[in-house]
Structures are given as structure tokens and as C-alpha cells.
GROMACS .gro file of C-alpha atoms in nm:
model
  432
    1UNK     CA    1  -4.878   5.164   0.202
    2UNK     CA    2  -4.729   5.513   0.197
    3UNK     CA    3  -4.429   5.632  -0.012
    4UNK     CA    4  -4.192   5.899   0.100
    5UNK     CA    5  -4.022   6.103  -0.161
    6UNK     CA    6  -3.716   6.282  -0.062
    7UNK     CA    7  -3.709   6.667  -0.146
    8UNK     CA    8  -3.351   6.674  -0.210
    9UNK     CA    9  -3.238   6.624  -0.581
   10UNK     CA   10  -2.903   6.507  -0.677
   11UNK     CA   11  -2.724   6.643  -1.010
   12UNK     CA   12  -2.795   6.319  -1.184
   13UNK     CA   13  -3.170   6.310  -1.098
   14UNK     CA   14  -3.204   6.704  -1.193
   15UNK     CA   15  -3.044   6.581  -1.542
   16UNK     CA   16  -3.323   6.327  -1.569
   17UNK     CA   17  -3.591   6.597  -1.476
   18UNK     CA   18  -3.484   6.836  -1.732
   19UNK     CA   19  -3.732   6.911  -2.018
   20UNK     CA   20  -3.627   6.922  -2.408
   21UNK     CA   21  -3.828   6.954  -2.713
   22UNK     CA   22  -3.715   6.614  -2.850
   23UNK     CA   23  -3.814   6.423  -2.524
   24UNK     CA   24  -4.042   6.109  -2.560
   25UNK     CA   25  -4.326   6.204  -2.330
   26UNK     CA   26  -4.624   5.990  -2.245
   27UNK     CA   27  -4.950   6.142  -2.337
   28UNK     CA   28  -5.191   5.870  -2.224
   29UNK     CA   29  -5.174   5.528  -2.042
   30UNK     CA   30  -5.460   5.285  -1.966
   31UNK     CA   31  -5.502   4.920  -1.874
   32UNK     CA   32  -5.782   4.691  -1.825
   33UNK     CA   33  -5.838   4.517  -1.510
   34UNK     CA   34  -5.630   4.217  -1.457
   35UNK     CA   35  -5.844   3.906  -1.419
   36UNK     CA   36  -5.792   3.529  -1.350
   37UNK     CA   37  -5.734   3.312  -1.634
   38UNK     CA   38  -5.998   3.064  -1.698
   39UNK     CA   39  -6.194   3.191  -1.410
   40UNK     CA   40  -6.219   3.578  -1.415
   41UNK     CA   41  -6.418   3.845  -1.611
   42UNK     CA   42  -6.209   3.829  -1.931
   43UNK     CA   43  -6.200   3.425  -1.954
   44UNK     CA   44  -6.443   3.452  -2.247
   45UNK     CA   45  -6.310   3.750  -2.422
   46UNK     CA   46  -6.065   3.716  -2.711
   47UNK     CA   47  -5.725   3.907  -2.683
   48UNK     CA   48  -5.783   4.125  -2.974
   49UNK     CA   49  -6.097   4.255  -2.830
   50UNK     CA   50  -5.913   4.325  -2.500
   51UNK     CA   51  -5.646   4.488  -2.720
   52UNK     CA   52  -5.905   4.704  -2.918
   53UNK     CA   53  -6.057   4.844  -2.584
   54UNK     CA   54  -5.728   4.983  -2.462
   55UNK     CA   55  -5.611   5.114  -2.810
   56UNK     CA   56  -5.944   5.310  -2.851
   57UNK     CA   57  -5.945   5.436  -2.484
   58UNK     CA   58  -5.558   5.559  -2.494
   59UNK     CA   59  -5.614   5.802  -2.785
   60UNK     CA   60  -5.976   5.903  -2.686
   61UNK     CA   61  -5.891   5.991  -2.345
   62UNK     CA   62  -5.653   6.303  -2.442
   63UNK     CA   63  -5.861   6.364  -2.736
   64UNK     CA   64  -5.607   6.283  -3.011
   65UNK     CA   65  -5.701   6.240  -3.365
   66UNK     CA   66  -5.631   5.875  -3.444
   67UNK     CA   67  -5.516   5.968  -3.792
   68UNK     CA   68  -5.212   6.118  -3.633
   69UNK     CA   69  -5.097   5.773  -3.483
   70UNK     CA   70  -4.826   5.663  -3.709
   71UNK     CA   71  -4.708   5.327  -3.559
   72UNK     CA   72  -4.849   5.079  -3.294
   73UNK     CA   73  -4.635   4.800  -3.138
   74UNK     CA   74  -4.815   4.526  -2.948
   75UNK     CA   75  -4.637   4.288  -2.705
   76UNK     CA   76  -4.775   3.946  -2.702
   77UNK     CA   77  -4.642   3.618  -2.588
   78UNK     CA   78  -4.920   3.354  -2.676
   79UNK     CA   79  -5.048   3.466  -3.011
   80UNK     CA   80  -5.311   3.203  -3.127
   81UNK     CA   81  -5.444   3.396  -3.405
   82UNK     CA   82  -5.134   3.522  -3.619
   83UNK     CA   83  -4.980   3.765  -3.383
   84UNK     CA   84  -4.958   4.100  -3.583
   85UNK     CA   85  -5.261   4.012  -3.780
   86UNK     CA   86  -5.471   4.011  -3.469
   87UNK     CA   87  -5.307   4.328  -3.348
   88UNK     CA   88  -5.383   4.486  -3.679
   89UNK     CA   89  -5.750   4.396  -3.663
   90UNK     CA   90  -5.769   4.528  -3.327
   91UNK     CA   91  -5.644   4.870  -3.419
   92UNK     CA   92  -5.893   4.895  -3.706
   93UNK     CA   93  -6.179   4.794  -3.484
   94UNK     CA   94  -6.059   5.063  -3.235
   95UNK     CA   95  -6.117   5.332  -3.509
   96UNK     CA   96  -5.735   5.389  -3.591
   97UNK     CA   97  -5.709   5.419  -3.978
   98UNK     CA   98  -5.566   5.187  -4.219
   99UNK     CA   99  -5.272   5.423  -4.263
  100UNK     CA  100  -5.143   5.336  -3.928
  101UNK     CA  101  -4.899   5.047  -3.934
  102UNK     CA  102  -4.888   4.778  -3.659
  103UNK     CA  103  -4.642   4.526  -3.536
  104UNK     CA  104  -4.619   4.260  -3.267
  105UNK     CA  105  -4.333   4.157  -3.055
  106UNK     CA  106  -4.250   3.863  -2.823
  107UNK     CA  107  -3.955   3.907  -2.582
  108UNK     CA  108  -4.146   3.683  -2.313
  109UNK     CA  109  -4.234   3.859  -2.004
  110UNK     CA  110  -4.106   4.204  -2.113
  111UNK     CA  111  -4.304   4.240  -2.434
  112UNK     CA  112  -4.522   4.520  -2.331
  113UNK     CA  113  -4.213   4.715  -2.215
  114UNK     CA  114  -4.018   4.621  -2.539
  115UNK     CA  115  -4.327   4.751  -2.745
  116UNK     CA  116  -4.308   5.083  -2.572
  117UNK     CA  117  -3.937   5.099  -2.602
  118UNK     CA  118  -3.984   5.025  -2.992
  119UNK     CA  119  -4.202   5.317  -3.028
  120UNK     CA  120  -4.001   5.544  -2.796
  121UNK     CA  121  -3.701   5.460  -3.023
  122UNK     CA  122  -3.879   5.531  -3.343
  123UNK     CA  123  -3.962   5.878  -3.197
  124UNK     CA  124  -3.612   5.938  -3.095
  125UNK     CA  125  -3.459   5.900  -3.439
  126UNK     CA  126  -3.709   6.104  -3.610
  127UNK     CA  127  -3.886   5.830  -3.790
  128UNK     CA  128  -4.242   5.900  -3.634
  129UNK     CA  129  -4.374   6.157  -3.396
  130UNK     CA  130  -4.667   5.977  -3.231
  131UNK     CA  131  -4.713   5.611  -3.161
  132UNK     CA  132  -4.870   5.356  -2.897
  133UNK     CA  133  -4.673   5.079  -2.733
  134UNK     CA  134  -4.911   4.812  -2.601
  135UNK     CA  135  -4.946   4.468  -2.452
  136UNK     CA  136  -5.192   4.207  -2.436
  137UNK     CA  137  -5.230   3.861  -2.315
  138UNK     CA  138  -5.530   3.592  -2.278
  139UNK     CA  139  -5.350   3.328  -2.066
  140UNK     CA  140  -5.701   3.174  -2.068
  141UNK     CA  141  -5.623   3.106  -2.453
  142UNK     CA  142  -5.318   2.961  -2.530
  143UNK     CA  143  -5.125   2.906  -2.194
  144UNK     CA  144  -5.001   2.578  -2.073
  145UNK     CA  145  -4.828   2.405  -2.375
  146UNK     CA  146  -4.524   2.220  -2.288
  147UNK     CA  147  -4.220   2.156  -2.521
  148UNK     CA  148  -4.034   1.864  -2.498
  149UNK     CA  149  -3.636   1.842  -2.609
  150UNK     CA  150  -3.752   1.619  -2.899
  151UNK     CA  151  -3.898   1.944  -3.060
  152UNK     CA  152  -3.559   2.092  -3.091
  153UNK     CA  153  -3.239   2.013  -3.288
  154UNK     CA  154  -2.997   1.777  -3.097
  155UNK     CA  155  -2.715   1.972  -3.230
  156UNK     CA  156  -2.868   2.289  -3.044
  157UNK     CA  157  -2.926   2.093  -2.732
  158UNK     CA  158  -2.550   1.998  -2.723
  159UNK     CA  159  -2.503   2.354  -2.591
  160UNK     CA  160  -2.594   2.346  -2.214
  161UNK     CA  161  -2.720   2.726  -2.209
  162UNK     CA  162  -2.952   2.644  -2.488
  163UNK     CA  163  -3.067   2.327  -2.315
  164UNK     CA  164  -3.137   2.511  -2.003
  165UNK     CA  165  -3.380   2.737  -2.179
  166UNK     CA  166  -3.617   2.444  -2.171
  167UNK     CA  167  -3.616   2.433  -1.782
  168UNK     CA  168  -3.964   2.493  -1.652
  169UNK     CA  169  -4.014   2.861  -1.519
  170UNK     CA  170  -4.096   2.715  -1.168
  171UNK     CA  171  -3.780   2.506  -1.151
  172UNK     CA  172  -3.568   2.812  -1.237
  173UNK     CA  173  -3.745   2.970  -0.931
  174UNK     CA  174  -3.631   2.687  -0.724
  175UNK     CA  175  -3.289   2.720  -0.864
  176UNK     CA  176  -3.275   3.094  -0.759
  177UNK     CA  177  -3.399   2.994  -0.397
  178UNK     CA  178  -3.131   2.732  -0.367
  179UNK     CA  179  -2.839   2.923  -0.540
  180UNK     CA  180  -2.887   3.229  -0.325
  181UNK     CA  181  -3.013   3.080  -0.001
  182UNK     CA  182  -3.350   3.210   0.006
  183UNK     CA  183  -3.580   3.030   0.243
  184UNK     CA  184  -3.973   2.945   0.194
  185UNK     CA  185  -4.045   3.168   0.500
  186UNK     CA  186  -3.860   3.455   0.339
  187UNK     CA  187  -4.045   3.398   0.006
  188UNK     CA  188  -4.386   3.385   0.199
  189UNK     CA  189  -4.329   3.681   0.376
  190UNK     CA  190  -4.258   3.879   0.048
  191UNK     CA  191  -4.552   3.727  -0.110
  192UNK     CA  192  -4.781   3.818   0.185
  193UNK     CA  193  -4.678   4.180   0.162
  194UNK     CA  194  -4.750   4.189  -0.210
  195UNK     CA  195  -5.112   4.074  -0.127
  196UNK     CA  196  -5.145   4.293   0.171
  197UNK     CA  197  -5.027   4.607  -0.045
  198UNK     CA  198  -5.262   4.535  -0.313
  199UNK     CA  199  -5.571   4.468  -0.112
  200UNK     CA  200  -5.520   4.783   0.076
  201UNK     CA  201  -5.449   4.976  -0.263
  202UNK     CA  202  -5.788   4.831  -0.399
  203UNK     CA  203  -5.988   4.878  -0.083
  204UNK     CA  204  -5.889   5.248  -0.085
  205UNK     CA  205  -5.947   5.300  -0.460
  206UNK     CA  206  -5.592   5.341  -0.558
  207UNK     CA  207  -5.647   5.159  -0.884
  208UNK     CA  208  -5.956   5.318  -0.995
  209UNK     CA  209  -5.794   5.601  -1.228
  210UNK     CA  210  -5.566   5.347  -1.397
  211UNK     CA  211  -5.823   5.095  -1.492
  212UNK     CA  212  -6.070   5.118  -1.793
  213UNK     CA  213  -6.373   4.974  -1.709
  214UNK     CA  214  -6.461   4.717  -1.967
  215UNK     CA  215  -6.826   4.540  -2.053
  216UNK     CA  216  -6.738   4.173  -2.110
  217UNK     CA  217  -6.950   3.851  -2.188
  218UNK     CA  218  -6.918   3.574  -1.956
  219UNK     CA  219  -7.025   3.230  -2.007
  220UNK     CA  220  -7.164   3.016  -1.715
  221UNK     CA  221  -6.958   2.684  -1.754
  222UNK     CA  222  -7.259   2.481  -1.617
  223UNK     CA  223  -7.558   2.659  -1.801
  224UNK     CA  224  -7.373   2.800  -2.086
  225UNK     CA  225  -7.580   3.107  -2.039
  226UNK     CA  226  -7.418   3.424  -2.141
  227UNK     CA  227  -7.439   3.751  -1.943
  228UNK     CA  228  -7.264   4.076  -1.950
  229UNK     CA  229  -7.069   4.202  -1.670
  230UNK     CA  230  -6.870   4.513  -1.599
  231UNK     CA  231  -6.496   4.426  -1.527
  232UNK     CA  232  -6.339   4.714  -1.345
  233UNK     CA  233  -6.122   4.570  -1.077
  234UNK     CA  234  -5.835   4.317  -1.051
  235UNK     CA  235  -6.010   4.005  -0.943
  236UNK     CA  236  -5.695   3.817  -0.839
  237UNK     CA  237  -5.637   4.051  -0.522
  238UNK     CA  238  -5.735   3.863  -0.207
  239UNK     CA  239  -5.793   4.009   0.131
  240UNK     CA  240  -5.652   3.849   0.449
  241UNK     CA  241  -5.363   3.685   0.296
  242UNK     CA  242  -5.071   3.617   0.561
  243UNK     CA  243  -4.748   3.439   0.615
  244UNK     CA  244  -4.926   3.166   0.798
  245UNK     CA  245  -5.177   3.106   0.512
  246UNK     CA  246  -4.924   3.088   0.273
  247UNK     CA  247  -4.705   2.851   0.467
  248UNK     CA  248  -5.005   2.588   0.431
  249UNK     CA  249  -4.980   2.567   0.064
  250UNK     CA  250  -4.778   2.276  -0.077
  251UNK     CA  251  -4.471   2.334  -0.293
  252UNK     CA  252  -4.577   2.331  -0.670
  253UNK     CA  253  -4.270   2.213  -0.864
  254UNK     CA  254  -4.049   1.997  -0.638
  255UNK     CA  255  -4.133   1.789  -0.317
  256UNK     CA  256  -3.948   2.007  -0.068
  257UNK     CA  257  -3.943   2.338  -0.283
  258UNK     CA  258  -4.002   2.681  -0.168
  259UNK     CA  259  -4.213   2.794  -0.465
  260UNK     CA  260  -4.596   2.750  -0.464
  261UNK     CA  261  -4.913   2.894  -0.593
  262UNK     CA  262  -4.921   3.165  -0.319
  263UNK     CA  263  -4.579   3.311  -0.379
  264UNK     CA  264  -4.570   3.293  -0.781
  265UNK     CA  265  -4.743   3.517  -1.015
  266UNK     CA  266  -5.093   3.456  -1.111
  267UNK     CA  267  -5.191   3.341  -1.450
  268UNK     CA  268  -5.405   3.611  -1.599
  269UNK     CA  269  -5.575   3.807  -1.892
  270UNK     CA  270  -5.556   4.176  -1.948
  271UNK     CA  271  -5.415   4.452  -2.198
  272UNK     CA  272  -5.254   4.796  -2.164
  273UNK     CA  273  -5.153   5.078  -2.393
  274UNK     CA  274  -4.911   5.379  -2.376
  275UNK     CA  275  -4.934   5.666  -2.616
  276UNK     CA  276  -4.605   5.840  -2.675
  277UNK     CA  277  -4.518   6.166  -2.857
  278UNK     CA  278  -4.230   6.384  -2.918
  279UNK     CA  279  -4.260   6.658  -2.676
  280UNK     CA  280  -4.247   6.951  -2.940
  281UNK     CA  281  -4.558   6.769  -3.103
  282UNK     CA  282  -4.743   6.712  -2.802
  283UNK     CA  283  -4.703   7.090  -2.695
  284UNK     CA  284  -4.808   7.191  -3.040
  285UNK     CA  285  -5.120   6.970  -3.042
  286UNK     CA  286  -5.215   7.085  -2.686
  287UNK     CA  287  -5.200   6.722  -2.540
  288UNK     CA  288  -5.151   6.651  -2.196
  289UNK     CA  289  -4.810   6.517  -2.079
  290UNK     CA  290  -4.823   6.255  -1.800
  291UNK     CA  291  -4.443   6.193  -1.798
  292UNK     CA  292  -4.153   6.087  -2.021
  293UNK     CA  293  -3.976   5.777  -2.117
  294UNK     CA  294  -3.594   5.821  -2.057
  295UNK     CA  295  -3.419   5.485  -2.134
  296UNK     CA  296  -3.437   5.135  -2.148
  297UNK     CA  297  -3.190   4.835  -2.147
  298UNK     CA  298  -3.199   4.450  -2.174
  299UNK     CA  299  -2.962   4.203  -2.072
  300UNK     CA  300  -2.883   3.824  -2.076
  301UNK     CA  301  -2.838   3.599  -1.768
  302UNK     CA  302  -2.790   3.229  -1.708
  303UNK     CA  303  -3.131   3.053  -1.845
  304UNK     CA  304  -3.113   2.817  -1.543
  305UNK     CA  305  -3.167   3.115  -1.310
  306UNK     CA  306  -3.377   3.350  -1.548
  307UNK     CA  307  -3.552   3.530  -1.288
  308UNK     CA  308  -3.234   3.726  -1.170
  309UNK     CA  309  -3.275   3.932  -1.474
  310UNK     CA  310  -3.379   4.267  -1.290
  311UNK     CA  311  -3.076   4.269  -1.079
  312UNK     CA  312  -2.854   4.322  -1.388
  313UNK     CA  313  -3.106   4.500  -1.614
  314UNK     CA  314  -3.165   4.801  -1.367
  315UNK     CA  315  -2.801   4.900  -1.338
  316UNK     CA  316  -2.749   4.857  -1.710
  317UNK     CA  317  -3.023   5.108  -1.776
  318UNK     CA  318  -2.847   5.354  -1.565
  319UNK     CA  319  -2.551   5.316  -1.762
  320UNK     CA  320  -2.756   5.375  -2.075
  321UNK     CA  321  -2.920   5.678  -1.921
  322UNK     CA  322  -2.590   5.873  -1.885
  323UNK     CA  323  -2.423   5.751  -2.202
  324UNK     CA  324  -2.123   5.587  -2.061
  325UNK     CA  325  -1.916   5.392  -2.345
  326UNK     CA  326  -1.820   5.100  -2.147
  327UNK     CA  327  -2.021   4.772  -2.122
  328UNK     CA  328  -2.158   4.615  -1.803
  329UNK     CA  329  -1.949   4.320  -1.712
  330UNK     CA  330  -2.281   4.158  -1.506
  331UNK     CA  331  -2.093   3.881  -1.330
  332UNK     CA  332  -1.824   4.087  -1.192
  333UNK     CA  333  -1.949   4.432  -1.101
  334UNK     CA  334  -2.190   4.479  -0.796
  335UNK     CA  335  -2.499   4.685  -0.853
  336UNK     CA  336  -2.387   4.936  -0.572
  337UNK     CA  337  -2.055   4.973  -0.768
  338UNK     CA  338  -2.229   5.032  -1.098
  339UNK     CA  339  -2.464   5.290  -0.954
  340UNK     CA  340  -2.159   5.484  -0.804
  341UNK     CA  341  -1.996   5.487  -1.155
  342UNK     CA  342  -2.309   5.629  -1.318
  343UNK     CA  343  -2.350   5.904  -1.059
  344UNK     CA  344  -2.687   5.749  -0.954
  345UNK     CA  345  -2.774   5.615  -0.606
  346UNK     CA  346  -3.076   5.418  -0.505
  347UNK     CA  347  -3.211   5.738  -0.357
  348UNK     CA  348  -3.245   5.906  -0.698
  349UNK     CA  349  -3.506   5.661  -0.782
  350UNK     CA  350  -3.837   5.741  -0.604
  351UNK     CA  351  -3.991   5.379  -0.641
  352UNK     CA  352  -3.951   5.056  -0.836
  353UNK     CA  353  -4.219   4.838  -1.024
  354UNK     CA  354  -4.039   4.522  -1.035
  355UNK     CA  355  -4.257   4.219  -1.172
  356UNK     CA  356  -4.310   3.944  -0.934
  357UNK     CA  357  -4.279   3.633  -1.154
  358UNK     CA  358  -4.169   3.440  -0.857
  359UNK     CA  359  -4.106   3.562  -0.496
  360UNK     CA  360  -3.755   3.412  -0.520
  361UNK     CA  361  -3.652   3.626  -0.827
  362UNK     CA  362  -3.824   3.956  -0.702
  363UNK     CA  363  -3.652   3.922  -0.348
  364UNK     CA  364  -3.313   3.838  -0.501
  365UNK     CA  365  -3.323   4.128  -0.726
  366UNK     CA  366  -3.436   4.390  -0.461
  367UNK     CA  367  -3.176   4.270  -0.214
  368UNK     CA  368  -2.899   4.270  -0.476
  369UNK     CA  369  -3.009   4.614  -0.580
  370UNK     CA  370  -2.998   4.724  -0.195
  371UNK     CA  371  -3.340   4.911  -0.259
  372UNK     CA  372  -3.557   4.974   0.054
  373UNK     CA  373  -3.859   4.738   0.034
  374UNK     CA  374  -4.102   5.013   0.089
  375UNK     CA  375  -3.981   5.161  -0.248
  376UNK     CA  376  -4.073   4.839  -0.428
  377UNK     CA  377  -4.427   4.765  -0.572
  378UNK     CA  378  -4.590   5.010  -0.364
  379UNK     CA  379  -4.941   4.905  -0.455
  380UNK     CA  380  -4.833   4.506  -0.480
  381UNK     CA  381  -4.699   4.309  -0.768
  382UNK     CA  382  -4.777   4.026  -0.990
  383UNK     CA  383  -4.807   3.777  -0.715
  384UNK     CA  384  -5.120   3.947  -0.604
  385UNK     CA  385  -5.253   4.135  -0.920
  386UNK     CA  386  -5.143   3.887  -1.187
  387UNK     CA  387  -4.921   3.862  -1.464
  388UNK     CA  388  -5.064   3.837  -1.811
  389UNK     CA  389  -4.735   3.779  -1.992
  390UNK     CA  390  -4.750   4.044  -2.282
  391UNK     CA  391  -4.931   4.295  -2.102
  392UNK     CA  392  -4.728   4.318  -1.790
  393UNK     CA  393  -4.451   4.542  -1.927
  394UNK     CA  394  -4.705   4.803  -2.052
  395UNK     CA  395  -4.914   4.746  -1.728
  396UNK     CA  396  -4.633   4.863  -1.499
  397UNK     CA  397  -4.589   5.193  -1.664
  398UNK     CA  398  -4.951   5.265  -1.628
  399UNK     CA  399  -4.941   5.184  -1.264
  400UNK     CA  400  -4.625   5.374  -1.196
  401UNK     CA  401  -4.745   5.676  -1.345
  402UNK     CA  402  -5.063   5.638  -1.115
  403UNK     CA  403  -4.858   5.582  -0.827
  404UNK     CA  404  -4.617   5.885  -0.922
  405UNK     CA  405  -4.931   6.115  -0.929
  406UNK     CA  406  -5.070   5.992  -0.605
  407UNK     CA  407  -4.755   6.021  -0.421
  408UNK     CA  408  -4.592   6.300  -0.571
  409UNK     CA  409  -4.299   6.096  -0.692
  410UNK     CA  410  -4.116   6.190  -1.007
  411UNK     CA  411  -3.853   5.921  -1.105
  412UNK     CA  412  -3.946   5.558  -1.122
  413UNK     CA  413  -3.790   5.241  -1.289
  414UNK     CA  414  -4.012   4.924  -1.426
  415UNK     CA  415  -3.818   4.584  -1.465
  416UNK     CA  416  -3.884   4.231  -1.514
  417UNK     CA  417  -3.714   3.886  -1.574
  418UNK     CA  418  -3.751   3.730  -1.889
  419UNK     CA  419  -3.806   3.359  -1.972
  420UNK     CA  420  -3.494   3.188  -2.112
  421UNK     CA  421  -3.263   3.401  -1.905
  422UNK     CA  422  -3.291   3.786  -1.985
  423UNK     CA  423  -3.384   4.114  -1.779
  424UNK     CA  424  -3.511   4.442  -1.907
  425UNK     CA  425  -3.556   4.765  -1.726
  426UNK     CA  426  -3.671   5.120  -1.800
  427UNK     CA  427  -3.656   5.472  -1.640
  428UNK     CA  428  -3.967   5.702  -1.652
  429UNK     CA  429  -4.027   6.056  -1.529
  430UNK     CA  430  -4.359   6.153  -1.402
  431UNK     CA  431  -4.455   6.522  -1.486
  432UNK     CA  432  -4.818   6.521  -1.333
   0.00000   0.00000   0.00000
């Protein structure tokens, strides 16, 4: 997979690329490999230990004194050990002093991006100078619990939108396919491309620099023997996936549905961390600057088609970017119209990392945005790599910075849909 970056720069893009002392910059960004839940290299590793590995690495890599880290925010969707307490324990184990505060956040699949946005916001308003936004998930531990309507207030469930929040994610994918006329074949073409891009990237070592190798203990399920392995690659990536091979898989959620195990994100384990600072502080300390955080935005969408979130979050972040004073009327304004009103056009964005929770929602969002497919998920997405819920939002930033460095790109967007009907997007600039 290659990425062509245009040499011309529009006024809107030039504004994004300009540097200021109060910019929120990225000093370091690391991730673990993403491994298969219950089967992969991290199946016997607790999420707090995964988190500790990336927290230590993200400040050690640029040589930052950890006592200068003022706050840490951790995205985590399935906390089985107290949420913020486990994150606090991980930070202390990672050598970060007791004076550094920690919080955990759960905004479903955007949790890892929400954590980065939280730290960036604190830097923007002057509350802190240096912080870490991170994400972690062990879907081996905690994924799969189903909730019934009986566990919620009957009064709450009288609201149809509230009731729709309980629709299983797979059914929301089927709703997107049905409502917007996406065929099973189209979804399989998209999914096969994700696998093929990821396999090519892995084969050529494109992921190497973004992955932190981690020694993990793995328990043999039959003998119960424990052995130590080095986990340094995404083990969900598969060679040889084609549209034809995917077409043989049975629908997973409805008898004649379009969504199946091969065109939906993998259930995975992993962690990622992003170290952010005020530019003036980073320069004063002699820290490397990989890029900068520009803006982020969230939106709500109908819960029954929750996957369309990126189609509306991406244009909204463009509105935030140039500080327009009107609100995005999501159901009326088309994305091309919004981009024109902001002064931005798709060509201003060098590439997009759009989470592939399901091929249906990712394909709908891409088409609605009018973005060329070659600009999206250059090294594959969650269908091929995996989607550890709380980690993905942070992982996409690490991957995006790596892609930008390899292809000479400057501006990229990360985005994802969010369970119960939301979307989030953020804009970043690479300065590598």
C-alpha cells in the first residue's frame, strides 16, 4: 500500500501546520502488539500490567523525568478491578511517582482518544504542562457480559432511543447495511482489503517502530505449563484473506445478514500511550516533538445505527478546528457542504484512521465523507489488526504518527463510532 501526499497546501491546511508556543505537542507514542483475546500472546496478562508497560515506555523513550508528568488519563471499557484504582497501580508500578494523579474514562470505543483529548484540554487551559493519555483493554478478561432490559428502569425504557442503546452491536451493523443499502459483497471487499493492507504492512516491517515488544507469560490450556514469550507483532493479522474466502463465512447475527466474523473487528487485548506537553515546555526540556494535537469533537447519532458516528464526528471536528460559532445540524447538512463551510476539503487531510468496528459502518462513513479509499487505514484497520475497546483510540494515534513518518504525510484524522450511538474524531499534525 502506498500513500500519495499532495505538495500543494491550502490556506486552511497552512493554518493547521503553523507552530505556536502554546500548542499541545506529542512527545512520545507507543503501543503494545494487539493480540487475539483468549488465544493470543496477552491472554494471560492482566490489563494493569499491559498498561504499566506502555506508561513506562512512553516517558522512558524520550528520556523524560517521570516526576514532571502531572496527570494521566486512561481509557478502559471493561474495568474488572476498580477502574481508576488499577490505572493508578499501573502508573506506580511503571515508576511514575505518587505525586502524579490518574483517572480512568469510559466512552466505549473512543475511550483511548477521550483520554488523550482530556490531557490535551488540561494543557490547553494551563492546568498542567505534561501528561499522558492512554488506553488499555483485556477483552480476554471481562468481554461478553450481556445485559437484559430487566436490569434497567422500565421508565427509562419507555424512551425508544434509550431502549435502542441495548441493541447488540452486531444488529446495529445489520441496521446500517439495511438502511443504507450496503451488500454483503461490498462489506467483504472492504474487509479483504483491510486484511491485505495489514498483512503487507506486517510483512514489510511497517509496524515495527510503533510496537513495544513485551515479554509475557502464557499458560498452556492443556498442560497448564507457563512459558515466557516475546509479544512483538499483531497476531490477528492474516495472510491470504480474499473476498472469496470471506464469502464462505456464515452471518453472525441474523440468518440472512451481511455481518460475520471476517468483516467485523476482532476481539483483542492491548495497550497504548501518548505523552503530551505544551510546546514551549517540550522545547525548554529538549524533548523530541513527533507532532501536535489540533482538535477533537464528539457527536451523538441514533443508537440503532451507532456505527455511523465517524460520518458526523469528522466534519464536526473540522468546525471546532476553525472555531466557527454555529452548531452542526447532523441530519441536514451533508459532509461535503460542511467541509466547504469550514474552508477544508478532503484533500487537506493526508489520510484517515477510521476504526473498523464493522465493515458496514466504516464503509458507510468513508462513502459519506467522500474520501478516496487509498487515504483510509493505510496499513489496515481493526478488522485485520483487532479492536481492544479502550485501547483503540490511543492506538490509532500511534499508528497514525508512524504512517505519517513513513510516507511524509502531515495532517491526519482519527475517528471511531461509539456504542450506544456516538462518534468521535480528532485532527493531528505530524512534525517528523
